[in-house]
Amino acid sequence: MRTVPAAPLADGEYERVDAFWRAANYLAVGQLYLTANPLLRESLRAEHVKSRLLGHWGTVPGLTLVYSHLNRLIRLRDLDVLYVTGPGHGGPALQAATWLEGSYSEMYPAVSRDEDGMAALFGNFSSPGGMPSHTGPEVPGSINEGGELGYSLAHAYGAVFDAPERIAVCVIGDGEAETGPLATAWHGNKFLDPVHDGAVLPVLHLNGYKIANPTLLDRIGDEELSALLSGYGHAPYWVEGDAPEQVHRDLAGALDRAVDDIREIHRAARERGARSRPRWPMIVLRTPKGWTGPGELGGDPVEGTWRAHQIPLDAPAEDPERLELLERWMREYGPEELFDGRGRPRPVVTEAIPEGNRRMGAGSAANGGAAAALRLPDVREYAVELPRRGGGVGSPMAALGEYLRDVFSANERRRDFRIFCPDELDSNKLGAVHAATSRAWQAETDSVEAELAPGGRVMEMLSEHTLQGWLEGYLLTGRHGLFVSYEAFVHIVDSMFNQFAKWLKVSGELSWRGAVPSLTYLLSSHVWQQDHNGFSHQDPGFLDHVTHKKPELVRVHLPPDANTLLCVVDSCLRGENGINVVVSGKQSQPNWLAMDEARRHVVRGIGMWDWAGTAAGEPDVVLACAGDVPTRETLAAVDLLRHRLPRVGVRVVNVIDLLRLQGGRENPRGIPDAEFESLFTTDKPVVFVYHGYPWLIHRLTHGRPNRNLHVRGYREEGATTTPFDMAVRNGIDRYALVVDVIDHVAGLGEVAAETRQAMIDKRTEHDLHTREHGRDLPEVAEWTWQGPGSGERSR
Amino acid sequence: MRTVPAAPLADGEYERVDAFWRAANYLAVGQLYLTANPLLRESLRAEHVKSRLLGHWGTVPGLTLVYSHLNRLIRLRDLDVLYVTGPGHGGPALQAATWLEGSYSEMYPAVSRDEDGMAALFGNFSSPGGMPSHTGPEVPGSINEGGELGYSLAHAYGAVFDAPERIAVCVIGDGEAETGPLATAWHGNKFLDPVHDGAVLPVLHLNGYKIANPTLLDRIGDEELSALLSGYGHAPYWVEGDAPEQVHRDLAGALDRAVDDIREIHRAARERGARSRPRWPMIVLRTPKGWTGPGELGGDPVEGTWRAHQIPLDAPAEDPERLELLERWMREYGPEELFDGRGRPRPVVTEAIPEGNRRMGAGSAANGGAAAALRLPDVREYAVELPRRGGGVGSPMAALGEYLRDVFSANERRRDFRIFCPDELDSNKLGAVHAATSRAWQAETDSVEAELAPGGRVMEMLSEHTLQGWLEGYLLTGRHGLFVSYEAFVHIVDSMFNQFAKWLKVSGELSWRGAVPSLTYLLSSHVWQQDHNGFSHQDPGFLDHVTHKKPELVRVHLPPDANTLLCVVDSCLRGENGINVVVSGKQSQPNWLAMDEARRHVVRGIGMWDWAGTAAGEPDVVLACAGDVPTRETLAAVDLLRHRLPRVGVRVVNVIDLLRLQGGRENPRGIPDAEFESLFTTDKPVVFVYHGYPWLIHRLTHGRPNRNLHVRGYREEGATTTPFDMAVRNGIDRYALVVDVIDHVAGLGEVAAETRQAMIDKRTEHDLHTREHGRDLPEVAEWTWQGPGSGERSR
């Protein structure tokens, strides 16, 4: 345990720090309780108290304490500090602090920094149509919601990558510290480059309790906790106490030292070329839960216990004694010393506050709008040649790798693009990027590891949670990035996606929040291309998950080949305020569209492939496909139909931007019904082969003109097997599709019945052959598109 | 760093341990490469090699090493050891080891323990229709899939809770150790009661690399790692090396000491009443990745690097030099010393193996079928009285708490029931259980914390991942449990749910795996009842997520009141091999059914509420509801309709077992079409008010007779507001429902138009009132059911 000498606070410093803290605490209590009489001009009466008491007090005094001290530090040293509030349920703390510093009123002019504004601040808090009880997007300066705990520290790292002068001070609740995502986020310090990146200063706030239980880290003893934090690579300073004056002086001293350490680490790396991984400072702050609140109630201790977590003093409006307690509690902060007669903070409070954008609620990096557009190379230069339809076989991901390599190069100087990937970059065949950048790595290396470097901008750690958190922090502070993952395992961050989508929805409704670059998931090693990994690696449900959110926010892209993949990713990297999901196989596969066709197809998002169909006008059947393997099987089925049932008129429709299928009021981005009709007809059978679970297509096309829709997709039949066998097990294979067509097109007669049986026999033959030889039938393995454009016949 | 004196291995012990290890490694390589010639009777030819090389080698030698040493330990000390394979992608290791010990052949008689069986073992591995490349349910003795990394350590703890003699040895990969779930699972030792629980012996296997990157824990230096593990509460023994003899002796010594330590900890607690939290032993094992495999290839090092992760020697069939390398590699294990002329393991190998059920692949706890039915109190004794329909208002969760309290009591002696909850038990109003059991807690306590105790069986840690992992381990080893969570945050374990559902699907197809008690999620604080927490706490999508899995595995229950909740949970606790999701509000709400009605309703899962409807025969409209708040709003709408439009014949259908809506081949548990018709009619408008996202109802009823279906549910309009305002924002409120009825029932005329406008006015009035007063309109707040059974009129 490393404690530090208390800071010899200069003249008035102690008073200012303490005054800001008391003022913020006062305003926090006011938000929790009051609907009127904000300055306590008269004795509290029941009607001054809110009818619903909703919010969390316990963590507030710790959050305001740190905020107040950071103000001092920023003023003293002109620092760029971003405040990340792990216990984000302590929303009143941040709303109080930003109101005091004025940033709140700048964002919400109706809530002025005076008595009326104070009343509005109180009234809005946690009320219908008002401000949330958490540090959501509505709170100036926040990049962390903190309702679902665990992501603060990863957010903090994301915010300081490539921001060399920024310090993210991250208050970590001891409850939050128990979550898995937080427990591994500490390792972020092995990825922080002291030359190009800023610093994270974690403040582990031990207040001892969660909702109803003690916290682990508060109860493992100082020795074990000290070992743990040191094992995480930190050199902690400890500050403990419940006497304000002592805590103020100790905390000021610890923060001074921590910033000295950070400065020294930066200097060593930047000026003296130090290469060894530093032991970054951090602070352990142990203060009582609900500090300065009611000490006890009805004989039960409150301050310092879990009883202070939410509303420590319940139902004051119904009990005069409690009402008096509340009033006494608030008066103890000395409101008349803190606010003038018009409710404005007095100089002792305002003098503690930094200037302009140095104020933590006003820092532009946290409030959006800080991003510059990425410089993107011309995607046409990466075009995969198309010697013939179905030719130019190769890995789409490998082709994309070359484009991404040059995205890194083009933005090398500005350093505002990173890829985040759980050790799957090479496995997902994006290895080409190594030519332009390394993997970030600050820990020990070995001579065989050439692609690791402190300044690398590929972030690979085996924690999807950390990666997602980093990327969110990076985007929200105005930079660009990609999350690359195996499709099945991206479910690990389902709930982080939820929270981020909620963030974007709300922040999009706030005029003062600027745009942020979109978050793009690039999913490969998908459900249809699992060789050795089998069932546990097969799950396309993330597409269902993301489409729960509003279609304004989410785009789902299923590029069928390399050129479409290139165009899709190019467009995703230009996006703002949204979430993209791109699914692409990494194995070799045929190409279908030349680059100019691909560009048009990606812009439209959905289109007829005239060259592939056999129907001149109105078709007998529409074969629709979305996804690379579905497209391949669809075209193979068209080949079979052309050969065996040449009189069946087939139309091929390929869907790349999945949500364009959805129409109506629900989705303004959907194609109009007329276009839907022109693609899918009004009544012809549509056999739709889809990458994921079939019902998503039913849902998206709900209410569309043509109800004669038959969707094939993944039906949870997974195994360790060949990719084509996966198609067979789930009934999306070419043979099954031909059967489908025959079953749904009326009046095909005898020949069709024979073909139908032949297809069923093929499936049996496949089954036996695969089991015996461990590989696909030669005619499947060697299949190439025989139709128009294949080079074997002219178009 | 604590190393230990090497064990003085007794006569022949060293040879046996080494022989088993070599034999297992040989068999693992055979699984990866060979399709014939398993004993290398002749020189390897290209046709002996598999056409697709799929699997992971790198982690195998470490897994076989530990397995071999545990065999020794089990024999020596007659231990009950469960082997948990964190790097479960090393499937060949476990399949080799269990084949050697015979358990594999007992489960799969076609794969005999001789040359033919060896050939089958090799051929089956990672082949279509064969065995997976991971330690899935197909692998005897496994309770951890290990494809999606991170859950091994939590599984291990779950397996030893309430199993005082069991030791779960958990090999943790250094890649896996980077995941969030694993990083916090270490804290399991603060919940382990040395009196009633067994022990977990973590073996952190540092082989230095993941797929393509080094691992963090291997590269933070021994001092930092040592601090970290000590901070996690462990006293590690370190074993390092690449010389087999030295590593064998050191590992034997470390395991001897670790088991001594565990025994001593158990004795101290059980015989001498020691109360302080012990520092549990663990082992740090540092050996090369792909140890004993190819040292280098084409000048690049392989052994000891990431290149050994999957197939270290690629394409041997196409390159005679590589083929020779492969043969040399395999021959170095000395197959002729290990297997006799018929391919059976020689005595030097078999003598290393424990007897019967002590074999780790044969331990019944890991292979299902170990559970005894839970003793359940008669649910009728917990009935909530129903003075009138809509009366007996109270929290359903609180009523359930009393029942669960007595479930604990009834199984007190057998100790095979636990509740797992992320510090939300009290918040979810299940506090009554504290009367029967405490919260498990081994860390420091304070005088105010009366409900914590080492032997407690409520498991509260702020990590959904850890809880889910514990519960899975607990269930898979034959015990019972409940996962209680806020509805929105259960998404945190989406991917763990996926993997567990996959486990159950596959294990259900294996005749030798016995049944395991079902996993039940009890979700409260749901989307419609979020007071202060707001948007981040509002997400009903877990129901969509779980229904991606086959309906044979999953049940979704939406009890509308307390008595139905009691009956539902009672039935869930009797279930086997499935996953239940129960959603229930925790706030006070009306009750609708008396206990005997509730029991019938729960068994049927869906039913008409004659008492609530106004139609005698065929109705004009069906109002269907699923969920507690939807039921309340539906009945409130019926009240309004009865009053304002008495001539509209309304039928009320309540759905409690959601998947019974789904019919056809997809779901054998669905109600027949005829029953669907008799409930919903064939063509009358159905206004269906559903707890979650509306499209799930469309999906489930796809293909059902009546397509005149209008679903209302959550449409992602969340906020910090009153529960009723949530209903209004999402259009499931009573007023909106009346409008819906009017819009869909034809020919209602003038009065209806007036009522329609009145309803719209009510919604506006509500909006203004809520914003102004922060609470609901009095007529909403005070609404009680006025219809039949309300006591105001006879039935």
Coordinates of C-alpha atoms in Angstrom, one line a residue, chain A residues 73-252:
Chain A
L73 CA -5.9 19.7 -11.3
I74 CA -7.1 20.9 -14.6
R75 CA -6.8 24.5 -13.6
L76 CA -3.5 24.0 -12.0
R77 CA -1.9 22.2 -14.9
D78 CA -4.1 23.0 -17.9
L79 CA -5.0 19.3 -18.5
D80 CA -7.3 17.7 -21.1
V81 CA -9.3 15.5 -18.8
L82 CA -12.2 13.2 -19.8
Y83 CA -14.3 12.0 -16.8
V84 CA -15.6 8.4 -17.2
T85 CA -18.2 7.5 -14.6
G86 CA -18.2 3.8 -14.0
P87 CA -21.0 3.9 -11.4
G88 CA -23.0 5.8 -13.9
H89 CA -26.2 5.3 -11.8
G90 CA -24.8 8.2 -9.8
G91 CA -26.2 10.5 -12.5
P92 CA -27.1 13.2 -10.0
A93 CA -23.4 13.8 -9.3
L94 CA -22.5 14.6 -12.9
Q95 CA -25.7 16.6 -13.5
A96 CA -24.9 18.6 -10.4
A97 CA -21.2 19.1 -11.4
T98 CA -22.0 20.1 -15.0
W99 CA -24.7 22.5 -13.8
L100 CA -22.2 24.2 -11.5
E101 CA -19.6 24.5 -14.2
G102 CA -22.2 25.9 -16.6
S103 CA -21.9 23.2 -19.3
Y104 CA -25.3 21.8 -18.4
S105 CA -27.0 25.2 -19.0
E106 CA -25.1 25.6 -22.3
M107 CA -26.6 22.4 -23.6
Y108 CA -30.0 23.0 -22.0
P109 CA -30.5 26.7 -21.9
A110 CA -33.9 26.3 -20.2
V111 CA -32.0 25.1 -17.1
S112 CA -30.2 28.2 -16.3
R113 CA -27.5 28.6 -13.7
D114 CA -29.8 30.3 -11.2
E115 CA -32.6 29.6 -8.9
D116 CA -35.1 28.8 -11.6
G117 CA -32.6 26.6 -13.3
M118 CA -31.9 24.8 -10.1
A119 CA -35.5 24.1 -9.7
A120 CA -35.6 22.8 -13.2
L121 CA -32.5 20.7 -12.6
F122 CA -34.2 19.1 -9.6
G123 CA -37.6 18.7 -11.3
N124 CA -36.2 17.2 -14.5
F125 CA -34.2 14.6 -12.7
S126 CA -35.6 11.1 -13.2
S127 CA -39.0 12.4 -14.1
P128 CA -41.1 11.5 -17.1
G129 CA -39.7 13.2 -20.2
G130 CA -36.9 14.6 -18.1
M131 CA -33.3 13.6 -17.5
P132 CA -32.3 10.0 -16.7
S133 CA -31.0 8.9 -13.4
H134 CA -27.8 7.6 -15.1
T135 CA -24.9 9.3 -16.8
G136 CA -26.5 8.7 -20.3
P137 CA -25.9 10.7 -23.4
E138 CA -28.1 13.4 -22.0
V139 CA -25.3 14.3 -19.6
P140 CA -22.7 16.6 -20.9
G141 CA -19.2 15.2 -21.0
S142 CA -20.3 11.6 -20.6
I143 CA -19.3 8.7 -22.9
N144 CA -20.4 6.0 -20.6
E145 CA -23.9 5.1 -19.6
G146 CA -23.2 3.1 -16.6
G147 CA -26.6 1.5 -16.2
E148 CA -25.2 -1.9 -17.3
L149 CA -22.0 -1.9 -15.4
G150 CA -18.6 -3.0 -16.5
Y151 CA -17.5 -1.0 -19.5
S152 CA -16.1 2.2 -18.1
L153 CA -12.4 1.2 -18.1
A154 CA -12.5 -0.1 -21.7
H155 CA -14.3 3.1 -22.7
A156 CA -11.6 5.1 -21.0
Y157 CA -8.8 3.4 -22.9
G158 CA -10.7 3.8 -26.2
A159 CA -11.0 7.5 -25.5
V160 CA -7.2 8.0 -25.1
F161 CA -5.8 5.9 -27.9
D162 CA -4.2 8.3 -30.4
A163 CA -5.0 11.2 -28.1
P164 CA -1.6 11.9 -26.7
E165 CA -2.5 14.8 -24.4
R166 CA -5.7 13.4 -23.0
I167 CA -6.1 11.8 -19.6
A168 CA -9.2 9.8 -19.0
V169 CA -10.0 9.6 -15.3
C170 CA -12.1 6.6 -14.8
V171 CA -14.0 6.1 -11.6
I172 CA -14.6 2.3 -11.2
G173 CA -17.2 1.2 -8.7
D174 CA -16.2 -1.7 -6.5
G175 CA -19.5 -3.4 -7.6
E176 CA -18.7 -2.8 -11.3
A177 CA -15.2 -4.2 -10.6
E178 CA -16.7 -7.6 -10.1
T179 CA -18.0 -7.9 -13.7
G180 CA -16.0 -9.9 -16.2
P181 CA -15.6 -7.0 -18.7
L182 CA -14.2 -4.8 -16.0
A183 CA -12.0 -7.5 -14.6
T184 CA -10.1 -7.9 -17.8
A185 CA -10.2 -4.3 -18.9
W186 CA -7.4 -3.5 -16.6
H187 CA -5.1 -5.2 -19.1
G188 CA -5.7 -2.2 -21.4
N189 CA -2.5 -0.8 -20.0
K190 CA -0.5 -3.4 -22.1
F191 CA -1.9 -1.8 -25.2
L192 CA -1.3 1.8 -24.3
D193 CA 1.6 3.5 -26.2
P194 CA 3.0 6.3 -24.1
V195 CA 4.3 8.0 -27.3
H196 CA 1.1 8.2 -29.3
D197 CA -1.6 7.6 -26.7
G198 CA -2.8 9.6 -23.7
A199 CA -3.3 8.1 -20.3
V200 CA -6.0 6.4 -18.2
L201 CA -6.0 7.1 -14.5
P202 CA -8.3 4.5 -12.8
V203 CA -9.8 5.5 -9.5
L204 CA -11.1 2.4 -7.9
H205 CA -13.8 3.7 -5.5
L206 CA -14.2 1.3 -2.6
N207 CA -17.4 2.3 -0.9
G208 CA -17.9 -1.3 0.2
Y209 CA -21.4 -2.1 -1.0
K210 CA -23.4 -2.9 -4.1
I211 CA -27.3 -2.9 -4.0
A212 CA -27.6 -5.2 -1.1
N213 CA -24.2 -7.0 -0.7
P214 CA -20.7 -6.0 0.2
T215 CA -18.2 -5.9 -2.6
L216 CA -15.5 -8.4 -3.2
L217 CA -12.6 -5.9 -3.7
D218 CA -13.5 -4.1 -0.5
R219 CA -13.4 -7.4 1.5
I220 CA -10.3 -9.2 0.3
G221 CA -8.0 -7.3 2.6
D222 CA -5.6 -4.6 1.5
E223 CA -2.8 -6.9 0.9
E224 CA -4.6 -9.1 -1.6
L225 CA -6.1 -6.1 -3.3
S226 CA -2.7 -4.4 -3.5
A227 CA -1.3 -7.6 -5.1
L228 CA -4.2 -7.7 -7.5
L229 CA -3.8 -4.2 -8.7
S230 CA -0.1 -4.5 -8.9
G231 CA -0.7 -7.7 -10.9
Y232 CA -2.8 -5.7 -13.3
G233 CA 0.2 -3.6 -13.9
H234 CA -0.6 -0.6 -11.8
A235 CA 1.2 1.3 -9.0
P236 CA -1.7 2.4 -6.8
Y237 CA -1.9 5.3 -4.4
W238 CA -4.3 4.8 -1.6
V239 CA -6.6 7.4 -0.1
E240 CA -8.9 6.4 2.7
G241 CA -11.0 8.2 5.2
D242 CA -14.3 9.7 6.3
A243 CA -13.0 13.1 7.5
P244 CA -13.4 15.5 4.6
E245 CA -10.4 17.7 5.4
Q246 CA -8.0 14.7 5.5
V247 CA -9.5 13.1 2.5
H248 CA -9.3 16.3 0.5
R249 CA -5.6 16.7 1.3
D250 CA -4.7 13.1 0.7
L251 CA -6.6 12.9 -2.6
A252 CA -5.1 16.2 -3.8

